[in-house]
């Protein structure tokens, strides 16, 4: 399965991936209108210290602790992709606690949110990968 | 200083409606122009630090930014222009030589733009390169004047060592030090992929790049930095740098602060010591001396590699080239006055040297007249901007061209001409690790390959239009050129007729 991989060596810490993620999942068609004066809650986050930075989002683990721990069946694995059904989510945040990467977070809408590789927002390609200026985030089979 | 004589040259214009305060401009500007006003969640700019490199403009996700020239003006004066006044203010404040980077930006004539290319109509057929064979391969080096045969009449191979180019384009000399590791890697890998050559410049060859040796020209300059047996053996050809178009007659100086780590190792000088390239080679004061160095290098590499001698285009360039053609060199590289540099005194860059078009035409003519044109190949550089410039250069008599500035632009350079500050936001002309990483060679090398491949297509289209199907048939074919808006003397030197003739 194609996954998002991060080349820390080329990450510039520009945070553009976060903004492209927030825009892609905003449901709007104009980035300026979608994000102007908005505090963003992207599903990908830059971790950084000193001159080291890299993006972190859902790894789509082969044995996902989040899915194992989900008490309501909201998280499921479909063709290797870990998806969230917000209607089933009861916001117990077990997945938030169990994800070793910190890649799942509470959503503004009430449930939890996580990277679903832009499969549900009509983009096809992950927006963070398309928007990365230095190929520090890639979407490929390994 | 209480009086600020210099008004910022540029203004940062931010479309407030589009700005989402994502701070990418702030994070990407090594000159610290942008900052976030936290209280108002609004981006602000200190335009006095802006060098107009467009890094922020290019990365802004909502296209909220543009840079414009200030309209603050001195009283209009065609003689004492704003630039001239500001330069005097600068020197009155510092007492120093003005420094600049990249090529001569002055509005001096660009002869490429005064030359027009021919095409076939009716009486001779043009060629469609998509349907018919078209050869862009060319070889650089001495060409034999006669066939040689052994006693039984079999042909002997009397060909001197040659460089084989799939396209008549090479990446010109840019040292590791003046440009970054990643820029070098991009050039090296692109040269391999394109079947051409890149040039180490005078900074030596980084250990990691020996693997690209078959597509590397190693340079020997007046400072002799990084030159040793393995270095000479590593390259496909050796270039002796006598001069550079951007700064003919002077040497170079890479400050000790930049001689750190890998650069110190590659240049083979102690960390922190200034890398000073003398203006002349101290062992070359005549063509005879040059000949000694040419043959020393050939001897050291067992006569297996062509030797290039690179000179700047100066007033008596034809006579100098004639001497070089007799010195044993295989290739002459001539660098015009618009050639780029990582740092040069402004007055020298803007006022010394001559246009490459005129230099090339007079060198080719002189070598032909003296019957020694086949002693050497001629490579020219110094602002070859597109495929049409290449076609015109070949028709004027060049065997191939060097591109430097065009290659850097392909890598992201926006010609802000501030290389000497060492804070290149595009990761090209800098050694700061956090800036160097901005140029991912996986992206850089592909952009170079695409640029030269595109030019190759265009060269084939233009050659086809002329009814010419090989680079060899275009070389020195000045009948394929016409001048427009040139005076008789210029046409005479260029050896072309005026349009309509």
Coordinates of C-alpha atoms in Angstrom, one line a residue:
Chain A
X1 CA 0.0 0.0 0.0
X2 CA 1.2 3.5 -0.7
X3 CA 1.9 5.4 2.4
X4 CA 3.1 8.8 3.4
X5 CA 6.8 8.8 4.3
X6 CA 8.8 11.6 5.7
X7 CA 12.4 12.5 4.7
X8 CA 13.6 14.4 7.7
X9 CA 16.7 15.4 5.8
X10 CA 14.7 17.6 3.5
X11 CA 12.2 19.0 5.8
X12 CA 12.5 22.7 6.1
X13 CA 10.1 23.2 8.9
X14 CA 8.1 25.6 6.8
X15 CA 4.8 24.1 8.1
X16 CA 3.1 24.4 4.7
X17 CA 2.0 20.8 5.0
X18 CA -0.1 21.7 8.0
X19 CA -1.8 24.5 6.2
X20 CA -2.4 22.5 3.0
X21 CA -3.9 19.7 5.2
X22 CA -6.2 22.2 7.0
X23 CA -7.3 23.6 3.7
X24 CA -7.9 20.2 2.1
X25 CA -10.1 19.2 4.9
X26 CA -11.9 22.5 5.3
X27 CA -14.4 21.7 2.6
X28 CA -13.8 25.1 1.0
X29 CA -12.4 26.0 -2.4
X30 CA -10.4 29.1 -1.5
X31 CA -7.4 28.8 0.8
X32 CA -7.4 32.4 1.9
X33 CA -11.1 32.3 2.8
X34 CA -10.8 28.9 4.5
X35 CA -7.9 29.8 6.7
X36 CA -7.9 33.6 7.2
X37 CA -8.0 34.3 10.9
X38 CA -8.5 30.7 11.7
X39 CA -6.6 28.6 14.2
X40 CA -5.9 25.5 12.2
X41 CA -6.2 21.9 13.4
X42 CA -4.2 19.9 10.8
X43 CA -3.9 16.1 10.8
X44 CA -0.2 16.4 10.1
X45 CA 2.1 18.1 12.5
X46 CA 5.6 19.4 12.3
X47 CA 7.8 18.3 15.2
X48 CA 10.8 20.5 15.5
X49 CA 13.7 21.4 17.7
X50 CA 16.8 23.5 16.8
X51 CA 17.5 22.7 13.2
X52 CA 15.7 19.4 13.0
X53 CA 12.2 19.1 11.9
X54 CA 9.9 16.5 10.3
X55 CA 6.2 16.0 9.7
X56 CA 4.2 13.4 11.7
X57 CA 0.9 12.0 10.6
X58 CA -0.9 8.6 10.8
X59 CA 1.5 5.8 9.8
X60 CA -1.4 3.5 8.9
X61 CA 0.3 0.8 11.0
X62 CA -0.1 -2.8 10.1
X63 CA -1.1 -3.6 13.6
X64 CA -2.8 -0.4 14.7
X65 CA -3.1 0.1 18.5
X66 CA -5.8 2.7 17.9
X67 CA -8.1 0.3 16.1
X68 CA -7.5 -2.4 18.7
X69 CA -8.3 0.0 21.5
X70 CA -11.4 1.6 19.8
X71 CA -14.4 0.7 22.0
X72 CA -17.1 1.7 19.6
X73 CA -15.8 0.3 16.3
X74 CA -15.4 3.8 14.9
X75 CA -11.9 3.0 13.7
X76 CA -11.4 0.4 11.1
X77 CA -8.8 -0.9 8.7
X78 CA -9.9 -1.0 5.0
X79 CA -7.2 -2.1 2.5
X80 CA -4.5 -1.1 4.9
X81 CA -6.0 2.4 5.3
X82 CA -7.2 3.3 8.9
X83 CA -10.4 5.2 8.6
X84 CA -12.6 6.9 11.2
X85 CA -16.4 6.9 11.2
X86 CA -17.2 10.0 13.1
X87 CA -20.9 8.9 13.6
X88 CA -19.7 5.9 15.6
X89 CA -17.1 7.8 17.6
X90 CA -18.0 8.4 21.3
X91 CA -15.0 10.6 21.9
X92 CA -13.5 8.4 24.6
X93 CA -10.0 9.3 23.2
X94 CA -8.6 5.8 23.9
X95 CA -7.0 6.0 20.4
X96 CA -5.5 9.4 21.1
X97 CA -3.8 7.9 24.2
X98 CA -2.7 4.7 22.5
X99 CA -1.2 6.1 19.3
X100 CA 2.5 6.0 19.8
X101 CA 3.0 8.8 17.2
X102 CA 0.5 11.3 18.6
X103 CA -1.1 11.2 15.1
X104 CA -4.7 11.1 16.3
X105 CA -6.3 14.2 17.9
X106 CA -9.7 15.4 19.0
X107 CA -11.6 17.1 16.2
X108 CA -13.4 20.4 16.5
X109 CA -16.6 18.5 15.3
X110 CA -16.6 16.4 18.4
X111 CA -15.2 13.1 17.3
X112 CA -11.5 12.4 16.7
X113 CA -9.6 13.2 13.5
X114 CA -6.7 11.6 11.8
X115 CA -5.1 11.5 8.4
X116 CA -7.0 9.4 6.0
X117 CA -4.6 10.1 3.1
X118 CA -7.1 12.7 1.6
X119 CA -9.3 9.8 0.5
X120 CA -12.5 11.4 1.9
X121 CA -12.0 15.0 0.9
X122 CA -12.2 14.5 -2.8
X123 CA -8.5 15.4 -3.5
X124 CA -7.2 12.0 -4.5
X125 CA -3.5 12.8 -3.7
X126 CA -2.5 13.7 -0.1
X127 CA -2.4 17.6 0.0
X128 CA 0.6 17.7 2.3
X129 CA 2.6 15.7 -0.3
X130 CA 1.5 17.9 -3.2
X131 CA 2.3 21.0 -1.2
X132 CA 5.7 20.1 0.2
X133 CA 8.2 22.4 -1.5
X134 CA 11.2 20.0 -1.0
X135 CA 9.9 16.5 -1.4
X136 CA 10.3 16.0 2.4
X137 CA 6.9 14.2 2.4
X138 CA 6.4 11.5 -0.2
X139 CA 3.5 9.2 -1.0
X140 CA 4.9 5.9 -2.2
X141 CA 5.0 2.1 -2.0
X142 CA 7.9 0.8 0.0
Chain B
X1 CA 23.9 56.1 12.0
X2 CA 21.6 59.1 12.6
X3 CA 21.2 59.9 9.0
X4 CA 20.0 57.0 6.9
X5 CA 21.1 57.9 3.4
X6 CA 20.0 54.7 1.7
X7 CA 16.2 54.2 1.2
X8 CA 15.1 50.5 0.8
X9 CA 15.1 49.5 -2.8
X10 CA 12.0 47.2 -2.6
X11 CA 8.7 47.1 -0.9
X12 CA 6.9 44.0 0.3
X13 CA 3.3 44.2 -0.7
X14 CA 1.0 41.9 1.2
X15 CA -2.6 41.4 0.2
X16 CA -4.1 41.5 3.7
X17 CA -7.3 39.7 2.5
X18 CA -5.3 36.7 1.3
X19 CA -2.6 36.5 4.1
X20 CA -3.5 33.6 6.5
X21 CA -0.5 34.3 8.8
X22 CA 0.9 30.9 8.2
X23 CA 4.4 32.4 8.7
X24 CA 6.0 30.5 5.9
X25 CA 7.5 33.8 4.7
X26 CA 9.0 34.4 8.1
X27 CA 10.4 30.9 8.4
X28 CA 11.9 31.0 4.9
X29 CA 13.5 34.4 4.9
X30 CA 17.2 34.2 6.0
X31 CA 17.3 38.0 5.9
X32 CA 14.6 38.2 8.5
X33 CA 12.3 40.5 6.6
X34 CA 9.0 39.1 7.8
X35 CA 7.7 38.7 11.4
X36 CA 4.3 38.0 13.0
X37 CA 2.7 40.7 15.0
X38 CA 1.3 38.3 17.6
X39 CA -1.0 40.8 19.3
X40 CA -2.8 41.4 16.0
X41 CA -2.1 38.0 14.3
X42 CA -0.8 40.0 11.4
X43 CA 2.4 39.5 9.3
X44 CA 4.6 42.6 9.0
X45 CA 7.8 43.2 7.0
X46 CA 11.0 45.2 7.3
X47 CA 11.6 45.8 3.7
X48 CA 15.1 47.4 4.3
X49 CA 16.4 43.8 4.7
X50 CA 14.7 42.5 1.5
X51 CA 17.1 41.4 -1.4
X52 CA 14.2 40.5 -3.7
X53 CA 14.9 36.8 -4.0
X54 CA 11.2 35.9 -4.1
X55 CA 11.6 32.9 -1.8
X56 CA 8.6 34.2 0.2
X57 CA 6.7 35.1 -2.9
X58 CA 7.2 31.6 -4.4
X59 CA 6.2 29.7 -1.2
X60 CA 3.3 31.8 -0.1
X61 CA 0.4 29.3 -0.3
X62 CA -2.3 32.0 -1.0
X63 CA -0.2 34.2 -3.3
X64 CA -0.6 37.1 -0.8
X65 CA 2.9 38.5 -1.5
X66 CA 4.7 40.5 -4.1
X67 CA 7.8 42.6 -4.1
X68 CA 7.8 45.9 -6.0
X69 CA 10.5 48.5 -6.6
X70 CA 10.1 51.5 -4.4
X71 CA 8.8 54.6 -6.1
X72 CA 10.7 56.8 -3.7
X73 CA 12.8 58.9 -6.1
X74 CA 15.6 61.3 -6.3
X75 CA 15.1 64.3 -8.5
X76 CA 15.2 62.8 -12.0
X77 CA 18.6 62.9 -13.6
X78 CA 19.6 60.9 -16.6
X79 CA 23.3 61.2 -15.6
X80 CA 23.3 61.0 -11.8
X81 CA 20.8 58.1 -11.5
X82 CA 19.5 56.8 -8.2
X83 CA 21.8 53.8 -8.3
X84 CA 24.9 56.0 -8.8
X85 CA 23.9 58.3 -6.0
X86 CA 23.2 55.3 -3.6
X87 CA 26.6 53.7 -4.5
X88 CA 28.3 57.0 -3.5
X89 CA 26.4 57.1 -0.2
X90 CA 27.4 53.4 0.4
X91 CA 31.1 54.0 -0.3
X92 CA 31.1 57.3 1.7
X93 CA 29.8 55.3 4.6
X94 CA 32.1 52.2 4.3
X95 CA 35.2 53.2 2.5
X96 CA 35.1 49.8 0.8
X97 CA 35.0 48.3 -2.7
X98 CA 31.5 47.7 -3.8
X99 CA 30.7 44.0 -4.2
X100 CA 28.2 42.4 -6.5
X101 CA 27.2 38.9 -7.6
X102 CA 26.0 37.2 -10.8
X103 CA 26.4 38.8 -14.3
X104 CA 26.6 42.3 -15.5
X105 CA 23.1 43.8 -15.3
X106 CA 23.9 47.0 -17.2
X107 CA 21.9 47.9 -20.3
X108 CA 24.8 47.2 -22.7
X109 CA 24.0 45.6 -26.1
X110 CA 23.0 42.0 -26.2
X111 CA 24.1 40.9 -29.7
X112 CA 22.1 37.6 -29.5
X113 CA 19.0 39.8 -29.7
X114 CA 20.3 41.6 -32.7
X115 CA 20.8 38.3 -34.6
X116 CA 18.1 36.5 -36.5
X117 CA 18.0 32.8 -37.6
X118 CA 17.3 31.6 -41.1
X119 CA 14.6 29.1 -42.2
X120 CA 14.1 27.1 -45.4
X121 CA 11.3 28.1 -47.8
X122 CA 10.4 26.6 -51.2
X123 CA 13.9 26.1 -52.7
X124 CA 15.3 23.9 -50.0
X125 CA 13.4 21.6 -47.7
X126 CA 13.1 22.1 -43.9
X127 CA 13.4 18.9 -41.8
X128 CA 10.9 17.7 -39.2
X129 CA 12.9 16.5 -36.3
X130 CA 10.0 14.4 -35.0
X131 CA 10.0 12.4 -38.2
X132 CA 13.6 12.5 -39.5
X133 CA 16.9 11.9 -37.9
X134 CA 18.6 14.9 -36.3
X135 CA 22.0 14.7 -34.6
X136 CA 22.8 16.8 -31.6
X137 CA 25.8 14.9 -30.6
X138 CA 29.2 16.7 -30.9
X139 CA 32.8 16.1 -29.9
X140 CA 35.2 18.6 -28.3
X141 CA 38.9 18.3 -28.8
X142 CA 41.7 18.6 -31.4
X143 CA 40.6 17.2 -34.8
X144 CA 43.2 15.5 -37.1
X145 CA 44.2 17.4 -40.3
X146 CA 44.9 14.2 -42.2
X147 CA 44.2 10.5 -42.2
X148 CA 47.0 8.3 -41.0
X149 CA 47.6 4.8 -42.3
X150 CA 49.9 2.0 -41.3
X151 CA 52.2 0.1 -43.8
X152 CA 49.4 -2.2 -44.9
X153 CA 47.1 0.8 -45.5
X154 CA 44.8 0.3 -42.5
X155 CA 43.5 3.5 -40.9
X156 CA 45.3 4.4 -37.8
X157 CA 43.4 6.1 -35.0
X158 CA 45.2 9.5 -34.7
X159 CA 42.4 11.1 -32.8
X160 CA 43.4 13.1 -29.8
X161 CA 41.2 12.6 -26.6
X162 CA 37.7 14.0 -27.1
X163 CA 34.8 15.0 -24.9
X164 CA 31.5 13.5 -26.2
X165 CA 28.4 15.6 -25.7
X166 CA 24.9 14.5 -26.4
X167 CA 23.8 18.1 -26.5
X168 CA 26.3 21.0 -27.1
X169 CA 25.7 22.3 -23.6
X170 CA 27.9 22.0 -20.5
X171 CA 27.5 23.4 -17.0
X172 CA 30.1 26.0 -16.4
X173 CA 32.6 26.2 -13.6
X174 CA 31.1 26.9 -10.2
X175 CA 33.2 25.9 -7.2
X176 CA 32.1 24.0 -4.2
X177 CA 32.2 26.9 -1.8
X178 CA 30.7 29.4 -4.1
X179 CA 27.7 27.1 -4.5
X180 CA 26.4 24.5 -2.1
X181 CA 26.9 20.7 -1.9
X182 CA 23.4 20.1 -3.0
X183 CA 23.7 22.5 -6.0
X184 CA 26.9 20.6 -7.0
X185 CA 25.2 17.2 -6.6
X186 CA 22.3 18.5 -8.8
X187 CA 24.7 19.6 -11.5
X188 CA 26.8 16.4 -11.4
X189 CA 23.8 14.1 -11.6
X190 CA 22.2 16.1 -14.4
X191 CA 25.4 16.1 -16.4
X192 CA 25.5 12.3 -16.1
X193 CA 21.8 11.9 -17.1
X194 CA 22.2 14.3 -20.0
X195 CA 25.4 12.9 -21.4
X196 CA 27.3 16.2 -20.9
X197 CA 29.7 17.6 -18.4
X198 CA 29.7 19.8 -15.4
X199 CA 32.8 21.7 -14.0
X200 CA 34.2 21.6 -10.5
X201 CA 35.3 25.2 -10.6
X202 CA 38.4 25.9 -8.6
X203 CA 37.2 24.6 -5.3
X204 CA 38.4 21.0 -5.7
X205 CA 36.2 17.9 -6.0
X206 CA 34.2 16.7 -3.0
X207 CA 34.9 13.1 -2.1
X208 CA 31.3 12.2 -2.7
X209 CA 31.4 13.4 -6.3
X210 CA 34.3 11.3 -7.6
X211 CA 31.6 8.8 -8.7
X212 CA 30.5 11.3 -11.3
X213 CA 34.0 11.7 -12.6
X214 CA 33.2 10.5 -16.2
X215 CA 31.0 13.6 -16.6
X216 CA 33.2 16.0 -14.6
X217 CA 35.6 18.7 -15.9
X218 CA 38.2 19.3 -13.1
X219 CA 39.5 22.8 -12.9
X220 CA 43.0 24.0 -12.2
X221 CA 43.0 27.6 -11.3
X222 CA 45.6 30.1 -9.9
X223 CA 45.1 29.0 -6.3
X224 CA 45.5 25.3 -7.2
X225 CA 42.9 24.4 -4.6
X226 CA 42.2 20.7 -4.2
X227 CA 44.5 19.8 -7.1
X228 CA 46.4 16.5 -6.8
X229 CA 46.9 13.4 -8.9
X230 CA 43.6 11.6 -8.0
X231 CA 41.7 14.8 -8.8
X232 CA 43.2 15.1 -12.2
X233 CA 42.6 11.4 -12.9
X234 CA 39.0 11.7 -11.7
X235 CA 37.8 14.1 -14.4
X236 CA 37.0 13.6 -18.1
X237 CA 38.9 16.8 -18.9
X238 CA 41.1 19.3 -17.2
X239 CA 40.4 23.0 -17.4
X240 CA 43.0 25.6 -16.7
X241 CA 41.3 28.8 -15.6
X242 CA 43.1 31.9 -16.7
X243 CA 40.2 34.3 -16.4
X244 CA 36.5 34.7 -15.7
X245 CA 34.1 36.9 -17.6
X246 CA 32.6 38.5 -14.6
X247 CA 35.9 39.7 -13.3
X248 CA 38.7 39.5 -15.9
X249 CA 42.1 40.4 -14.6
X250 CA 41.4 39.7 -10.9
X251 CA 41.5 36.7 -8.7
X252 CA 39.2 35.4 -6.1
X253 CA 38.8 35.5 -2.4
X254 CA 36.7 33.1 -0.4
X255 CA 36.8 34.4 3.2
X256 CA 38.2 32.2 5.9
X257 CA 34.8 32.1 7.6
X258 CA 33.5 30.0 4.8
X259 CA 36.5 27.6 4.8
X260 CA 35.0 25.1 7.2
X261 CA 34.5 21.3 7.3
X262 CA 34.1 19.8 3.9
X263 CA 35.1 22.9 2.1
X264 CA 38.4 23.1 3.9
X265 CA 39.0 19.4 3.2
X266 CA 38.0 19.7 -0.5
X267 CA 40.1 22.8 -1.1
X268 CA 42.9 21.2 1.0
X269 CA 43.6 24.3 3.0
X270 CA 43.3 24.7 6.8
X271 CA 40.0 25.7 8.3
X272 CA 39.6 29.4 8.7
X273 CA 42.3 30.4 6.3
X274 CA 41.3 32.7 3.4
X275 CA 41.2 31.0 0.0
X276 CA 42.9 33.5 -2.2
X277 CA 43.2 32.8 -5.9
X278 CA 45.9 35.2 -7.3
X279 CA 45.0 37.3 -10.3
X280 CA 47.6 35.6 -12.5
X281 CA 48.9 32.1 -12.4
X282 CA 52.3 32.9 -10.9
X283 CA 53.9 30.3 -13.2
X284 CA 52.3 31.6 -16.4
X285 CA 53.5 34.9 -17.9
X286 CA 53.5 33.8 -21.5
X287 CA 52.0 31.4 -24.0
X288 CA 55.2 29.3 -23.6
X289 CA 54.5 29.1 -19.8
X290 CA 50.9 28.1 -20.5
X291 CA 52.2 25.4 -22.8
X292 CA 54.3 24.0 -20.0
X293 CA 51.3 23.8 -17.7
X294 CA 49.1 22.2 -20.5
X295 CA 51.8 19.6 -21.0
X296 CA 52.4 19.0 -17.3
X297 CA 48.8 18.2 -16.9
X298 CA 48.7 16.0 -20.0
X299 CA 51.9 14.2 -18.8
X300 CA 50.3 13.7 -15.3
X301 CA 47.2 12.1 -16.9
X302 CA 49.0 10.1 -19.6
X303 CA 47.7 12.2 -22.5
X304 CA 44.2 10.6 -22.0
X305 CA 42.3 13.8 -21.3
X306 CA 41.7 16.9 -23.3
X307 CA 42.9 20.1 -21.6
X308 CA 40.7 23.2 -21.7
X309 CA 42.0 26.7 -21.3
X310 CA 39.4 29.2 -20.1
X311 CA 39.9 32.9 -20.6
X312 CA 37.7 35.9 -20.2
X313 CA 36.6 37.8 -23.3
X314 CA 38.9 40.9 -23.4
X315 CA 40.0 43.3 -26.0
X316 CA 42.6 41.3 -27.8
X317 CA 40.9 37.9 -27.3
X318 CA 41.5 36.7 -30.8
X319 CA 45.3 37.0 -30.5
X320 CA 45.2 35.3 -27.1
X321 CA 43.1 32.5 -28.5
X322 CA 45.5 32.1 -31.3
X323 CA 48.3 31.7 -28.8
X324 CA 46.3 29.2 -26.8
X325 CA 45.5 27.2 -30.0
X326 CA 49.3 26.8 -30.4
X327 CA 49.9 25.9 -26.8
X328 CA 48.8 22.4 -27.0
X329 CA 45.4 23.0 -25.4
X330 CA 42.5 21.0 -26.9
X331 CA 39.7 23.3 -26.1
X332 CA 39.4 27.0 -25.6
X333 CA 36.6 28.3 -23.3
X334 CA 35.8 31.9 -23.6
X335 CA 33.7 33.6 -20.9
X336 CA 31.9 36.9 -21.9
X337 CA 31.4 40.0 -19.8
X338 CA 27.9 39.0 -18.8
X339 CA 29.1 35.8 -17.1
X340 CA 28.1 35.2 -13.5
X341 CA 30.1 35.2 -10.3
X342 CA 29.6 34.5 -6.6
X343 CA 31.2 37.8 -5.8
X344 CA 33.1 40.4 -7.8
X345 CA 33.9 44.1 -7.4
X346 CA 30.9 45.9 -9.0
X347 CA 33.0 48.3 -11.1
X348 CA 35.0 45.4 -12.6
X349 CA 31.9 43.2 -13.3
X350 CA 30.1 46.1 -14.9
X351 CA 33.0 47.6 -16.9
X352 CA 35.7 45.1 -17.8
X353 CA 35.6 42.7 -20.7
X354 CA 33.7 42.5 -24.0
X355 CA 30.5 40.9 -25.3
X356 CA 30.9 37.2 -25.9
X357 CA 29.2 37.4 -29.3
X358 CA 31.9 39.7 -30.7
X359 CA 34.7 37.7 -29.0
X360 CA 33.5 34.4 -30.4
X361 CA 33.1 35.7 -33.9
X362 CA 36.6 37.3 -33.9
X363 CA 38.2 34.2 -32.4
X364 CA 36.6 31.8 -34.8
X365 CA 37.5 34.0 -37.7
X366 CA 41.1 34.5 -36.6
X367 CA 41.7 30.7 -36.0
X368 CA 40.2 29.9 -39.4
X369 CA 42.3 32.5 -41.1
X370 CA 45.5 31.1 -39.5
X371 CA 44.5 27.6 -40.4
X372 CA 44.5 26.4 -36.8
X373 CA 40.8 26.2 -36.2
X374 CA 41.0 22.4 -35.9
X375 CA 43.7 22.6 -33.3
X376 CA 41.0 23.4 -30.7
X377 CA 37.3 23.4 -30.0
X378 CA 35.8 26.6 -28.9
X379 CA 33.3 26.7 -26.0
X380 CA 31.7 29.9 -25.1
X381 CA 29.8 31.1 -22.0
X382 CA 28.7 34.3 -20.3
X383 CA 24.9 34.6 -20.4
X384 CA 23.6 31.9 -22.8
X385 CA 20.0 32.4 -21.9
X386 CA 18.0 30.0 -24.1
X387 CA 18.2 27.6 -27.0
X388 CA 18.2 30.4 -29.6
X389 CA 21.3 31.9 -28.0
X390 CA 22.9 28.4 -28.4
X391 CA 21.9 28.1 -32.1
X392 CA 23.3 31.6 -32.7
X393 CA 26.5 30.8 -30.9
X394 CA 27.0 27.6 -32.9
X395 CA 26.4 29.5 -36.1
X396 CA 28.9 32.1 -35.1
X397 CA 31.5 29.3 -34.7
X398 CA 31.2 27.8 -31.2
X399 CA 31.5 24.0 -30.8
X400 CA 29.5 24.1 -27.6
X401 CA 28.3 26.4 -24.9
X402 CA 28.7 26.6 -21.1
X403 CA 25.7 27.6 -19.1
X404 CA 26.0 28.7 -15.5
X405 CA 23.4 31.3 -14.7
X406 CA 20.7 29.5 -16.6
X407 CA 21.4 26.3 -14.7
X408 CA 21.2 28.1 -11.4
X409 CA 17.9 29.7 -12.4
X410 CA 16.6 26.2 -13.1
X411 CA 17.6 25.3 -9.6
X412 CA 15.6 28.2 -8.2
X413 CA 17.9 31.2 -8.4
X414 CA 15.9 34.4 -8.9
X415 CA 18.9 36.5 -9.7
X416 CA 18.7 38.7 -6.6
X417 CA 22.5 39.1 -7.1
X418 CA 23.3 38.8 -3.4
X419 CA 25.4 35.6 -3.5
X420 CA 28.2 37.4 -1.7
X421 CA 26.1 37.7 1.4
X422 CA 26.1 33.9 1.8
X423 CA 22.5 33.8 2.8
X424 CA 21.0 32.4 -0.3
X425 CA 17.3 31.5 0.5
X426 CA 17.3 29.0 -2.3
X427 CA 20.1 26.9 -0.9
X428 CA 22.4 27.5 -3.9
X429 CA 25.0 30.2 -3.0
X430 CA 25.3 29.4 0.7
X431 CA 27.0 27.0 3.1
X432 CA 24.6 27.4 6.0
X433 CA 23.2 23.9 6.6
X434 CA 19.7 25.0 7.2
X435 CA 19.7 26.9 3.9
X436 CA 21.6 24.3 1.9
X437 CA 18.9 21.6 2.6
X438 CA 16.3 23.8 0.8
X439 CA 17.7 22.5 -2.4
X440 CA 16.9 18.8 -2.7
X441 CA 19.1 17.4 -5.4
X442 CA 16.4 14.9 -6.4
X443 CA 14.4 17.9 -7.5
X444 CA 17.3 20.0 -8.6
X445 CA 18.8 17.5 -11.0
X446 CA 15.5 16.7 -12.6
X447 CA 14.8 20.4 -13.2
X448 CA 18.2 20.7 -14.9
X449 CA 17.6 17.6 -17.0
X450 CA 14.2 19.0 -18.1
X451 CA 15.7 22.4 -19.0
X452 CA 18.4 21.0 -21.2
X453 CA 16.1 18.4 -22.7
X454 CA 13.7 21.2 -23.6
X455 CA 16.5 23.2 -25.2
X456 CA 17.6 20.2 -27.1
X457 CA 14.1 19.9 -28.6
X458 CA 14.1 23.6 -29.5
X459 CA 17.6 23.3 -31.0
X460 CA 16.4 20.4 -33.2
X461 CA 13.3 22.4 -34.3
X462 CA 15.4 25.4 -35.3
X463 CA 18.0 23.3 -37.1
X464 CA 15.2 21.5 -38.9
X465 CA 13.7 24.8 -40.0
X466 CA 17.1 25.7 -41.5
X467 CA 17.2 22.4 -43.3
X468 CA 20.2 21.3 -41.2
X469 CA 20.2 17.9 -39.6
X470 CA 23.4 18.0 -37.4
X471 CA 25.2 20.3 -35.1
X472 CA 28.3 19.8 -37.2
X473 CA 26.6 21.3 -40.2
X474 CA 25.5 24.3 -38.1
X475 CA 28.9 25.1 -36.6
X476 CA 30.3 28.3 -38.1
X477 CA 27.5 28.5 -40.6
X478 CA 27.1 32.3 -40.4
X479 CA 25.0 32.4 -43.5
X480 CA 22.2 31.2 -41.2
X481 CA 22.4 34.5 -39.3
X482 CA 21.4 38.0 -40.2
X483 CA 21.9 41.1 -38.1
X484 CA 19.3 43.6 -37.4
X485 CA 19.9 47.2 -36.2
X486 CA 23.7 46.7 -36.2
X487 CA 26.2 49.0 -37.8
X488 CA 28.7 48.0 -40.5
X489 CA 31.5 47.5 -38.0
X490 CA 29.5 45.2 -35.8
X491 CA 28.3 43.2 -38.8
X492 CA 31.9 43.0 -40.0
X493 CA 33.2 41.7 -36.7
X494 CA 30.3 39.2 -36.4
X495 CA 30.8 38.2 -40.0
X496 CA 27.1 38.3 -40.8
X497 CA 25.0 40.2 -43.3
X498 CA 22.3 42.6 -42.4
X499 CA 18.7 41.4 -42.6
X500 CA 17.4 41.9 -46.1
X501 CA 20.8 41.4 -47.7

